Amino acid sequence: MNAPISTTMRREKAGERRISSPIQSYLQTLHAELSGENAGEVATYIPELGRADPERFAIAVATVDGQVYCVGDAGMGFTLQSISKPFMYGYALREYPKAVVLEHVGVEPTGEAFNSIVLDDVKNRPFNPMVNAGAIAVAELMQGADGAARAANMLALMSAFAGRPLDIDESTFRSEQATGHRNRAIAYMMLNSGMITKAPEEVLDLYFRQCAVEVTCIDLAIMAATLANHGVNPTSGVQVLKPPHVRDVLTLMNSCGMYNYAGEWAYDVGIPAKSGVSGGIIAVIPGQIGIAVYSPRLDGHGNSVRGVEVCKRISEEFGLHVFNSQTSIRSVIRRQYHADAVSSKRLRTPGEWALLKREGKRIAVVELQGALFFGSVERLIRRVGKTARTADFIIIDFKRVHLVDAASARLVRRMVRGLLPVSGQIALTHLGHDGPAAGLRRKVDEIDQPEQILMFEDTDEALEHFEDLLLAESPQARQDGRFMLAELDIFRGLSAAELKLLEPIVQAFRFERGDVIVREGSRARLFYVIAKGSVSISIPLPGERRKRIAGIGPGLTFGEMALLDGGRRSANVVADETVTAYGLSVEKIRELSVAHPNIMIVILGNMTRSFSERLRRANEEIAALE
Ligand code: DON
């Protein structure tokens, strides 16, 4: 008989449990609403462009992690036209010193049409790289031995931004080459004044080709998302531009990308953008998304009518105007606690626990989260300054920091240096050599008093280190070495006669650093008491990784759970250093207990007490971390 299928299973089978994305449905509604907008004219001054179907309409949004939302004719090809300009400018910045690029093209908005024949005669260069004159000057900077090599390099560049191989639409290229006399006029004028030096036809060949690169709306969204993603293509992971160059490109898109509409655009939409006469527009929200729209009917500025409206509405609906900035500096400190309330995973003797409870306030942990930039670092500096007045040891935990800009890395370094004279020791945790805080790690490594600045891979290790310092300061600090069985917690309450019975079954062991004393899954035959040194207990995580769940030192036992279930080991125990330990055979204790049942009763009672103390402490820690 077939088992009845539950409702949930049936729904999952039919795929009904997928929620529809509100972003996708918003774009669909927007597309439907604007499909009726018929204002504007398709560009015809390049004859091939005039053949475009005016009804075509696509919207695509790509996120910085490569998710693409699209609606309408998003897979249909059209040419980049002026949208090629910011990418070529990014290339120039990537390949040449900035000063050289600035010799060829300025950064001032013109307030003029895209094809204006105005040049900055004072500085002897085109005003900016978003107008045709500037873009032609930038096209001259494309490297390559001949025209074919330059065209191939340009295509490779655009393809890297799109994350797939792109091609040139030959008929649009030829069409503009045959009719683009206004651009010819601009190029010759620039040759005349020395702004370009190569033959104008050669430079124009590349310029017309870059304008004729065929893309889809989805490609454009990915190209825009590459700019949004600090120059890294979100689908291929390739770093096409470096962040400072992306910043320069976006600055010019913001001030000049929409030509003589740029001011109004900045006011209404407030997103760096670039339009092209084929009807495309890209808009870039740094760190978030790239938006692309395609609709060939243009307004008087040469911008897509529906494209402008789509961007306006998306900006409004999703609060994307760049000056809407919602960045919060408040949440940079995730939480702060002290070692009296939250201790390391190292297990301690009751005396040590009591000492840590009394003195633990001297160790502070400041856990950070989110992005470190000027505003959030300023908060951090104040908090750490206040903490340093009472705590001797400060641990700053960067585990949840996902971004540290160069300026805040410098500030954190200065903060740490400033703390050194007033604070005992500072530990920085989760500052990997790669990852978001790598730049900060390099800055901290530059500080010349590194012995006061400790680096730990994780906060637990740092806590354990400082706890050990507190415990070592105490006059009761144990000089580890020998333990009388009677001193061990697990045997507390046994009579002298019972302890005597146990003595012959104790075996002494010595382990070296890295020795696996207990292996997960193996049969549990002994339990151990540490006389000297310490061990780590770890459990496996997915993959090859392991999680250290406890550290154990002198006077404490491990493997004692074998007394309860006698089964298989549930974790690995590895020696952290040279360890002297005593092992007691579980079987022998059991045998002894047949004639002397009180031995087992006392041991189990002590274990139960220790477990419940650990549970209580865990509960207190959970409460302290809330
Ligand atoms: O140079 C031209 O006229 C075209 N290839 C590109 C102009 C353009 O896309 C202007 N943008 N709105």
XYZ file of C-alpha atoms and ligand atoms in Angstrom:
638
model
C 0.000 0.000 0.000
C 1.294 3.479 -0.788
C 1.774 5.779 2.196
C -0.594 8.741 2.045
C 1.149 11.908 0.859
C 0.936 14.686 3.432
C -0.415 18.063 2.374
C 3.003 19.635 2.795
C 4.638 17.057 0.585
C 1.999 17.479 -2.044
C 2.424 21.240 -2.014
C 6.196 20.936 -2.236
C 5.809 18.600 -5.185
C 3.704 21.098 -7.020
C 6.279 23.827 -6.183
C 3.570 25.833 -4.449
C 5.662 26.583 -1.420
C 7.829 29.086 -3.253
C 6.895 32.614 -2.276
C 6.690 35.066 -5.115
C 9.275 37.820 -4.805
C 7.726 41.230 -4.096
C 10.594 42.752 -6.085
C 9.773 40.682 -9.158
C 6.084 41.484 -8.915
C 6.823 45.186 -8.418
C 8.886 45.183 -11.631
C 6.106 43.355 -13.487
C 3.526 45.922 -12.397
C 5.852 48.780 -13.277
C 6.498 47.274 -16.702
C 2.768 46.828 -17.324
C 1.983 50.379 -16.193
C 4.606 52.003 -18.412
C 3.999 49.850 -21.489
C 1.297 52.329 -22.452
C 3.747 55.279 -22.370
C 4.302 56.168 -26.029
C 5.957 59.569 -25.838
C 9.322 60.162 -27.502
C 10.978 59.171 -30.749
C 13.349 56.388 -31.705
C 16.767 57.814 -32.712
C 17.181 57.833 -36.475
C 20.339 59.897 -36.983
C 22.171 56.565 -37.024
C 19.957 54.904 -39.675
C 20.296 51.399 -38.236
C 18.948 52.581 -34.863
C 15.798 53.794 -36.613
C 14.898 50.177 -37.346
C 14.355 49.417 -33.641
C 10.861 48.326 -32.608
C 9.616 51.270 -30.493
C 7.451 48.948 -28.400
C 10.379 46.940 -27.026
C 10.606 47.343 -23.296
C 12.718 45.545 -20.714
C 13.722 46.102 -17.108
C 16.468 44.136 -15.343
C 17.929 44.489 -11.875
C 21.065 42.616 -10.814
C 22.272 42.429 -7.228
C 25.895 42.491 -6.117
C 25.644 38.767 -5.419
C 24.439 38.001 -8.930
C 20.673 37.625 -8.488
C 18.878 38.958 -11.571
C 15.255 40.114 -11.693
C 13.966 40.881 -15.144
C 10.782 41.572 -17.012
C 9.809 42.184 -20.647
C 12.251 41.866 -23.567
C 15.214 41.410 -21.254
C 16.973 38.905 -23.516
C 16.714 41.015 -26.665
C 19.850 42.520 -28.178
C 20.515 46.215 -28.792
C 23.668 48.325 -28.940
C 25.452 49.983 -26.032
C 25.940 53.402 -27.660
C 26.877 55.945 -24.989
C 26.546 53.377 -22.206
C 29.978 52.202 -23.395
C 31.500 55.486 -22.204
C 31.764 54.921 -18.453
C 33.283 51.471 -18.999
C 35.898 52.847 -21.388
C 36.691 55.606 -18.905
C 37.149 52.935 -16.207
C 39.564 51.155 -18.551
C 41.587 54.349 -19.075
C 41.851 54.851 -15.294
C 42.868 51.228 -14.869
C 45.609 51.372 -17.507
C 47.083 54.868 -17.108
C 48.100 57.131 -14.247
C 45.230 59.436 -13.356
C 47.252 62.485 -14.370
C 47.595 61.099 -17.886
C 43.857 60.444 -18.157
C 43.160 63.960 -16.904
C 45.417 65.376 -19.603
C 43.072 63.840 -22.161
C 39.687 64.557 -20.625
C 38.286 66.702 -17.791
C 35.608 66.075 -15.175
C 33.302 69.082 -15.571
C 29.643 68.696 -16.566
C 28.842 70.615 -19.721
C 25.121 71.091 -19.324
C 25.164 70.552 -23.078
C 23.811 67.813 -25.355
C 25.806 64.603 -25.743
C 27.008 65.530 -29.211
C 27.858 69.143 -28.459
C 30.882 70.494 -30.239
C 32.239 72.381 -27.271
C 35.705 71.923 -25.894
C 37.477 73.360 -22.904
C 39.964 75.555 -24.741
C 41.500 76.832 -21.532
C 42.488 73.351 -20.353
C 42.761 72.109 -23.939
C 40.672 68.990 -23.443
C 37.044 67.824 -23.696
C 34.935 68.625 -20.638
C 34.182 65.063 -19.501
C 34.276 61.457 -20.753
C 30.471 61.075 -20.937
C 29.997 63.465 -23.868
C 31.062 62.313 -27.333
C 34.172 64.524 -27.473
C 35.470 63.136 -24.174
C 34.605 59.564 -25.117
C 36.492 59.897 -28.399
C 39.526 61.215 -26.507
C 39.256 58.216 -24.140
C 38.883 55.794 -27.079
C 42.324 56.944 -28.224
C 43.739 55.465 -24.994
C 42.704 51.879 -25.826
C 45.853 49.802 -26.143
C 46.656 47.450 -29.018
C 49.134 47.235 -31.882
C 46.535 47.909 -34.574
C 42.830 48.587 -35.029
C 41.887 44.915 -34.794
C 43.822 44.443 -31.546
C 42.270 47.565 -30.046
C 38.788 46.411 -31.044
C 39.489 42.987 -29.516
C 40.722 44.585 -26.270
C 37.642 46.801 -26.132
C 35.359 43.780 -26.649
C 37.226 41.826 -23.981
C 36.693 44.722 -21.589
C 32.948 44.951 -22.225
C 32.661 41.151 -22.030
C 34.404 41.151 -18.644
C 31.864 43.677 -17.358
C 28.986 41.580 -18.740
C 30.414 38.251 -17.614
C 29.923 36.669 -21.052
C 31.480 37.129 -24.522
C 29.885 40.027 -26.356
C 30.022 40.905 -30.045
C 29.799 43.944 -32.239
C 26.617 44.502 -34.226
C 28.295 45.065 -37.600
C 25.322 46.738 -39.284
C 24.970 49.372 -36.547
C 28.736 49.919 -36.602
C 28.710 50.413 -40.402
C 25.635 52.565 -40.236
C 27.276 54.989 -37.792
C 30.611 54.829 -39.576
C 28.881 55.894 -42.754
C 26.889 58.727 -41.186
C 28.688 59.836 -38.022
C 30.007 63.060 -39.505
C 29.277 65.124 -36.458
C 31.583 62.855 -34.452
C 34.068 63.197 -37.291
C 33.859 66.958 -36.910
C 34.520 66.630 -33.181
C 37.477 64.304 -33.749
C 39.066 66.545 -36.369
C 38.558 69.576 -34.199
C 40.355 67.758 -31.389
C 43.147 66.756 -33.757
C 43.430 70.378 -34.782
C 43.887 71.513 -31.194
C 46.170 68.617 -30.274
C 43.665 66.924 -27.981
C 44.053 63.721 -29.926
C 47.134 62.717 -31.844
C 46.153 59.533 -33.710
C 44.384 59.679 -37.081
C 40.726 60.596 -36.368
C 39.387 57.746 -38.519
C 41.379 55.261 -36.464
C 40.076 56.623 -33.178
C 36.523 56.875 -34.509
C 36.685 53.279 -35.736
C 37.071 52.131 -32.155
C 34.555 54.648 -30.804
C 31.875 53.521 -33.299
C 32.665 49.901 -32.475
C 32.325 50.416 -28.720
C 28.952 52.071 -29.377
C 27.896 49.090 -31.528
C 28.605 46.364 -28.936
C 25.438 44.299 -28.703
C 24.016 43.611 -25.241
C 20.770 42.509 -23.657
C 19.058 44.296 -20.813
C 20.273 41.494 -18.519
C 23.892 42.073 -19.669
C 23.509 45.753 -18.910
C 22.177 45.032 -15.427
C 25.202 42.803 -14.725
C 27.565 45.461 -16.114
C 25.938 48.005 -13.808
C 26.071 45.529 -10.904
C 29.819 45.110 -11.528
C 30.172 48.827 -10.845
C 27.851 48.482 -7.846
C 30.014 45.602 -6.602
C 33.189 47.698 -6.358
C 34.392 46.519 -9.783
C 33.940 42.770 -9.273
C 31.604 41.052 -11.726
C 29.016 39.347 -9.496
C 28.546 36.411 -11.851
C 32.163 35.624 -12.792
C 33.908 36.993 -9.693
C 36.446 38.760 -11.942
C 37.765 42.090 -10.642
C 37.401 44.272 -13.732
C 38.119 47.608 -12.076
C 39.632 48.579 -8.758
C 37.347 50.357 -6.252
C 39.011 53.813 -6.585
C 38.445 53.691 -10.358
C 34.825 52.643 -9.871
C 34.417 55.633 -7.585
C 35.731 57.988 -10.282
C 33.490 56.421 -12.945
C 30.401 56.705 -10.739
C 31.219 60.307 -9.855
C 31.159 61.253 -13.523
C 28.042 59.187 -14.211
C 26.426 61.103 -11.374
C 27.376 64.553 -12.619
C 27.471 64.046 -16.409
C 25.806 60.704 -17.252
C 22.486 62.173 -18.323
C 23.887 65.185 -20.215
C 21.803 68.325 -20.028
C 19.289 66.417 -17.895
C 21.925 65.520 -15.296
C 20.848 68.130 -12.738
C 17.201 67.179 -12.769
C 18.126 63.498 -12.757
C 20.331 63.955 -9.688
C 17.478 65.794 -8.002
C 14.674 63.362 -8.846
C 16.395 60.002 -9.177
C 19.695 60.550 -7.395
C 21.488 57.498 -8.765
C 24.648 57.547 -10.919
C 23.458 56.590 -14.392
C 24.274 56.523 -18.088
C 21.992 56.509 -21.074
C 22.496 55.583 -24.707
C 20.629 56.638 -27.863
C 19.583 53.060 -28.609
C 17.239 53.408 -25.610
C 19.226 51.826 -22.797
C 19.909 53.293 -19.362
C 22.025 51.879 -16.563
C 21.852 53.076 -12.986
C 24.194 51.983 -10.204
C 23.413 51.875 -6.499
C 26.855 51.271 -4.971
C 27.011 48.192 -2.789
C 23.495 47.125 -3.752
C 22.293 46.754 -7.318
C 22.676 47.607 -10.964
C 19.513 48.629 -12.819
C 19.071 48.457 -16.598
C 16.167 49.563 -18.737
C 15.664 49.273 -22.472
C 13.016 51.157 -24.387
C 14.003 52.895 -27.663
C 11.763 55.997 -27.617
C 13.875 58.970 -26.516
C 13.135 62.369 -25.073
C 14.707 65.609 -26.287
C 17.890 64.953 -24.227
C 18.475 61.603 -25.934
C 17.362 59.614 -22.866
C 14.824 56.778 -23.009
C 11.419 58.125 -21.926
C 10.266 54.943 -20.238
C 13.802 54.330 -18.963
C 13.879 57.645 -17.114
C 10.435 56.971 -15.638
C 11.367 53.434 -14.536
C 14.457 54.722 -12.736
C 12.489 57.546 -11.104
C 9.871 55.138 -9.797
C 12.306 52.446 -8.651
C 14.371 55.070 -6.847
C 11.273 56.411 -5.105
C 9.737 53.016 -4.318
C 12.891 51.458 -2.877
C 14.408 54.610 -1.361
C 17.530 54.437 -3.525
C 18.436 58.108 -3.909
C 22.105 58.215 -2.890
C 21.462 60.993 -0.411
C 18.765 58.966 1.306
C 21.645 57.408 3.200
C 20.222 55.161 5.889
C 23.579 53.887 7.063
C 23.432 53.433 10.800
C 26.521 53.855 12.904
C 24.637 52.828 16.004
C 24.777 49.114 15.419
C 28.561 48.829 15.112
C 28.879 47.480 18.656
C 26.999 44.210 18.678
C 27.499 43.646 22.378
C 29.949 43.999 25.177
C 30.540 41.598 28.036
C 33.082 40.791 30.692
C 34.731 37.552 31.707
C 32.866 37.442 35.031
C 29.662 36.729 33.095
C 30.928 34.951 29.994
C 34.041 32.846 30.217
C 36.107 30.910 27.729
C 35.383 27.310 26.911
C 38.239 26.265 29.139
C 36.923 24.201 32.049
C 38.237 25.313 35.408
C 38.415 23.994 38.924
C 35.788 25.375 41.350
C 38.459 27.630 42.921
C 39.389 29.036 39.524
C 35.744 29.645 38.635
C 35.303 31.595 41.853
C 38.334 33.725 41.094
C 37.143 34.470 37.575
C 33.743 35.458 38.898
C 35.436 37.994 41.213
C 38.077 39.339 38.834
C 36.519 38.707 35.424
C 35.320 42.332 35.116
C 38.916 43.200 34.284
C 38.565 41.424 30.928
C 36.205 43.126 28.466
C 35.053 41.814 25.106
C 33.749 44.336 22.586
C 32.027 42.542 19.714
C 31.651 44.534 16.509
C 29.370 44.059 13.538
C 28.690 45.534 10.113
C 30.790 48.044 8.251
C 33.627 50.078 9.709
C 33.705 53.535 8.213
C 34.382 56.927 9.742
C 31.077 57.273 11.612
C 31.022 53.773 13.070
C 34.721 53.794 14.002
C 34.256 57.063 15.839
C 31.664 55.280 17.994
C 33.960 52.345 18.519
C 36.793 54.629 19.630
C 34.554 56.242 22.244
C 33.341 52.883 23.529
C 36.817 51.375 23.774
C 38.100 54.532 25.486
C 35.390 54.213 28.127
C 36.019 50.491 28.573
C 39.758 51.035 29.032
C 39.050 53.077 32.172
C 37.952 49.964 34.043
C 39.172 46.905 32.148
C 42.815 45.798 32.095
C 42.409 43.518 29.124
C 40.334 44.414 26.098
C 39.360 42.008 23.373
C 37.954 43.505 20.179
C 36.121 40.920 18.111
C 35.927 41.597 14.341
C 34.155 38.355 13.421
C 31.005 40.040 12.144
C 32.686 43.021 10.490
C 32.146 42.706 6.766
C 33.773 45.874 5.541
C 36.665 48.037 6.720
C 37.499 50.956 4.495
C 41.073 52.227 4.296
C 40.324 55.331 6.344
C 38.801 53.378 9.220
C 41.674 50.872 9.168
C 43.992 53.836 9.782
C 41.761 55.123 12.589
C 41.568 51.731 14.297
C 45.349 51.470 14.135
C 45.675 54.880 15.778
C 43.103 53.884 18.404
C 45.040 50.714 19.255
C 48.302 52.646 19.427
C 46.711 55.232 21.691
C 45.470 52.502 24.023
C 48.856 50.919 24.539
C 50.121 53.279 27.254
C 46.910 53.066 29.302
C 45.800 49.504 28.775
C 47.461 46.291 29.902
C 46.930 44.291 26.784
C 44.698 44.385 23.764
C 43.647 41.384 21.749
C 42.179 41.650 18.273
C 40.309 38.595 17.101
C 39.138 37.361 13.698
C 41.489 39.695 11.823
C 42.401 37.305 9.022
C 45.099 37.919 6.461
C 42.419 37.733 3.832
C 38.769 38.627 4.096
C 37.146 41.973 4.808
C 39.502 43.051 7.597
C 42.746 42.092 5.831
C 43.641 45.746 5.217
C 43.174 46.483 8.902
C 45.334 43.495 9.817
C 48.163 44.898 7.691
C 47.803 48.305 9.340
C 47.916 46.792 12.835
C 50.941 44.693 11.895
C 52.726 47.979 11.130
C 52.498 49.122 14.765
C 55.901 48.875 16.367
C 54.939 47.508 19.831
C 53.313 44.269 18.739
C 53.863 42.386 22.008
C 51.114 44.399 23.655
C 48.761 43.738 20.767
C 47.751 40.133 20.567
C 46.065 38.539 17.590
C 43.845 35.526 18.044
C 41.915 33.615 15.472
C 38.934 33.607 17.739
C 37.640 35.323 20.809
C 37.486 32.207 22.931
C 41.262 31.780 22.675
C 41.771 35.420 23.648
C 39.446 35.050 26.642
C 41.247 31.923 27.765
C 44.597 33.692 27.476
C 43.509 36.633 29.629
C 41.755 34.356 32.135
C 45.022 32.452 32.488
C 46.795 35.747 33.199
C 44.259 36.591 35.924
C 44.559 33.136 37.449
C 48.366 33.259 37.345
C 48.324 36.551 39.289
C 46.455 34.869 42.124
C 48.479 33.612 45.104
C 46.459 30.405 45.000
C 47.708 29.720 41.468
C 48.427 26.057 41.292
C 51.940 25.003 40.458
C 50.762 22.062 38.470
C 52.335 18.735 38.929
C 51.049 16.039 41.164
C 47.537 15.506 42.393
C 46.492 13.310 45.215
C 43.445 11.352 44.115
C 41.673 12.843 47.125
C 42.179 16.322 45.687
C 40.286 15.535 42.521
C 36.746 16.737 42.320
C 35.501 13.515 40.842
C 36.653 11.487 43.857
C 35.619 14.016 46.479
C 33.825 12.242 49.367
C 35.498 8.852 48.968
C 36.984 7.411 52.162
C 40.727 6.862 52.536
C 40.144 3.136 52.241
C 38.161 3.550 49.006
C 40.865 5.797 47.533
C 43.453 3.168 48.395
C 41.467 0.648 46.383
C 41.553 3.005 43.384
C 45.294 3.707 43.478
C 46.489 0.466 41.834
C 44.319 1.016 38.767
C 45.754 4.455 37.993
C 48.100 4.483 34.967
C 50.383 7.464 34.204
C 50.528 8.842 30.634
C 52.567 11.458 28.860
C 51.305 13.032 25.643
C 53.047 15.440 23.288
C 51.463 18.471 21.636
C 49.100 17.368 18.852
C 48.664 13.800 20.149
C 45.091 12.610 19.794
C 44.362 11.216 23.265
C 40.761 10.313 22.587
C 39.362 9.777 19.105
C 35.739 10.331 18.301
C 33.894 7.081 17.582
C 36.457 4.887 19.370
C 35.460 2.669 22.273
C 35.733 4.424 25.643
C 37.977 2.438 27.949
C 39.672 5.031 30.180
C 38.872 8.306 31.729
C 41.644 10.778 32.405
C 42.739 13.285 34.993
C 45.202 15.955 33.880
C 48.166 16.557 36.148
C 50.074 18.921 33.899
C 49.377 20.721 30.599
C 46.095 21.150 28.811
C 43.962 19.501 26.150
C 41.288 20.660 23.704
C 38.023 18.888 23.050
C 36.609 19.303 19.554
C 33.706 18.091 17.466
C 33.561 17.910 13.666
C 31.870 20.580 11.544
C 30.776 20.064 7.929
C 33.844 19.714 5.696
C 37.240 19.207 7.274
C 36.751 21.814 9.972
C 36.385 21.170 13.698
C 34.957 23.254 16.509
C 36.788 23.458 19.803
C 34.121 23.083 22.444
C 36.242 23.020 25.588
C 39.731 23.259 26.964
C 40.759 21.295 30.036
C 43.709 21.791 32.341
C 45.273 20.406 35.524
C 42.997 18.909 38.144
C 40.156 18.270 35.722
C 38.911 15.081 34.164
C 37.880 14.174 30.640
C 36.399 11.082 29.080
C 34.429 10.476 32.258
C 31.199 10.169 30.298
C 32.423 6.655 29.517
C 31.450 5.804 33.086
C 27.876 6.668 32.263
C 27.367 4.967 28.931
C 30.565 2.991 28.347
C 29.942 3.532 24.670
C 31.841 5.381 21.942
C 33.693 8.669 22.309
C 31.667 11.662 21.173
C 34.554 14.083 20.524
C 38.297 14.286 19.881
C 40.665 15.225 22.693
C 44.040 16.543 21.566
C 47.029 17.613 23.674
C 47.682 21.380 23.382
C 51.178 20.937 24.818
C 53.099 18.260 26.716
C 50.512 16.693 28.976
C 50.874 14.438 31.994
C 47.635 12.647 32.739
C 46.399 9.744 34.801
C 44.086 7.227 33.208
C 41.632 5.067 35.088
C 40.071 2.053 33.463
C 36.302 2.304 33.356
C 36.008 -1.432 33.470
C 38.202 -1.706 36.560
C 36.194 0.933 38.419
C 33.052 -0.976 37.548
C 34.589 -4.216 38.817
C 35.654 -2.519 42.060
C 32.182 -1.151 42.512
C 30.631 -4.595 42.601
C 32.158 -5.170 46.006
C 32.282 -1.452 46.934
C 29.186 0.169 45.418
C 29.792 3.413 47.301
C 32.731 4.193 44.952
C 30.426 4.376 41.952
C 27.726 6.232 43.880
C 30.175 8.964 44.977
C 31.761 9.300 41.519
C 28.392 9.549 39.774
C 27.187 12.066 42.367
C 30.264 14.235 41.776
C 29.826 14.006 38.007
C 26.183 15.001 38.272
C 27.102 17.999 40.394
C 29.769 19.076 37.932
C 27.387 18.681 34.970
C 24.698 20.721 36.651
C 27.201 23.471 37.530
C 28.272 23.591 33.894
C 24.664 23.758 32.791
C 23.944 26.555 35.231
C 26.947 28.506 34.009
C 25.903 27.962 30.384
C 22.452 29.326 31.216
C 23.969 32.375 32.894
C 26.142 33.000 29.844
C 23.188 32.730 27.495
C 21.403 35.328 29.622
C 24.481 37.606 29.677
C 24.809 37.438 25.901
C 21.190 38.376 25.284
O 28.169 59.028 -30.905
C 26.956 58.871 -30.982
O 26.228 59.738 -31.375
C 26.367 57.525 -30.557
N 27.192 56.453 -31.015
C 26.205 57.464 -29.112
C 25.456 58.638 -28.545
C 24.635 58.311 -27.360
O 24.321 57.190 -27.087
C 24.184 59.459 -26.575
N 23.389 59.042 -25.442
N 22.308 59.284 -25.111
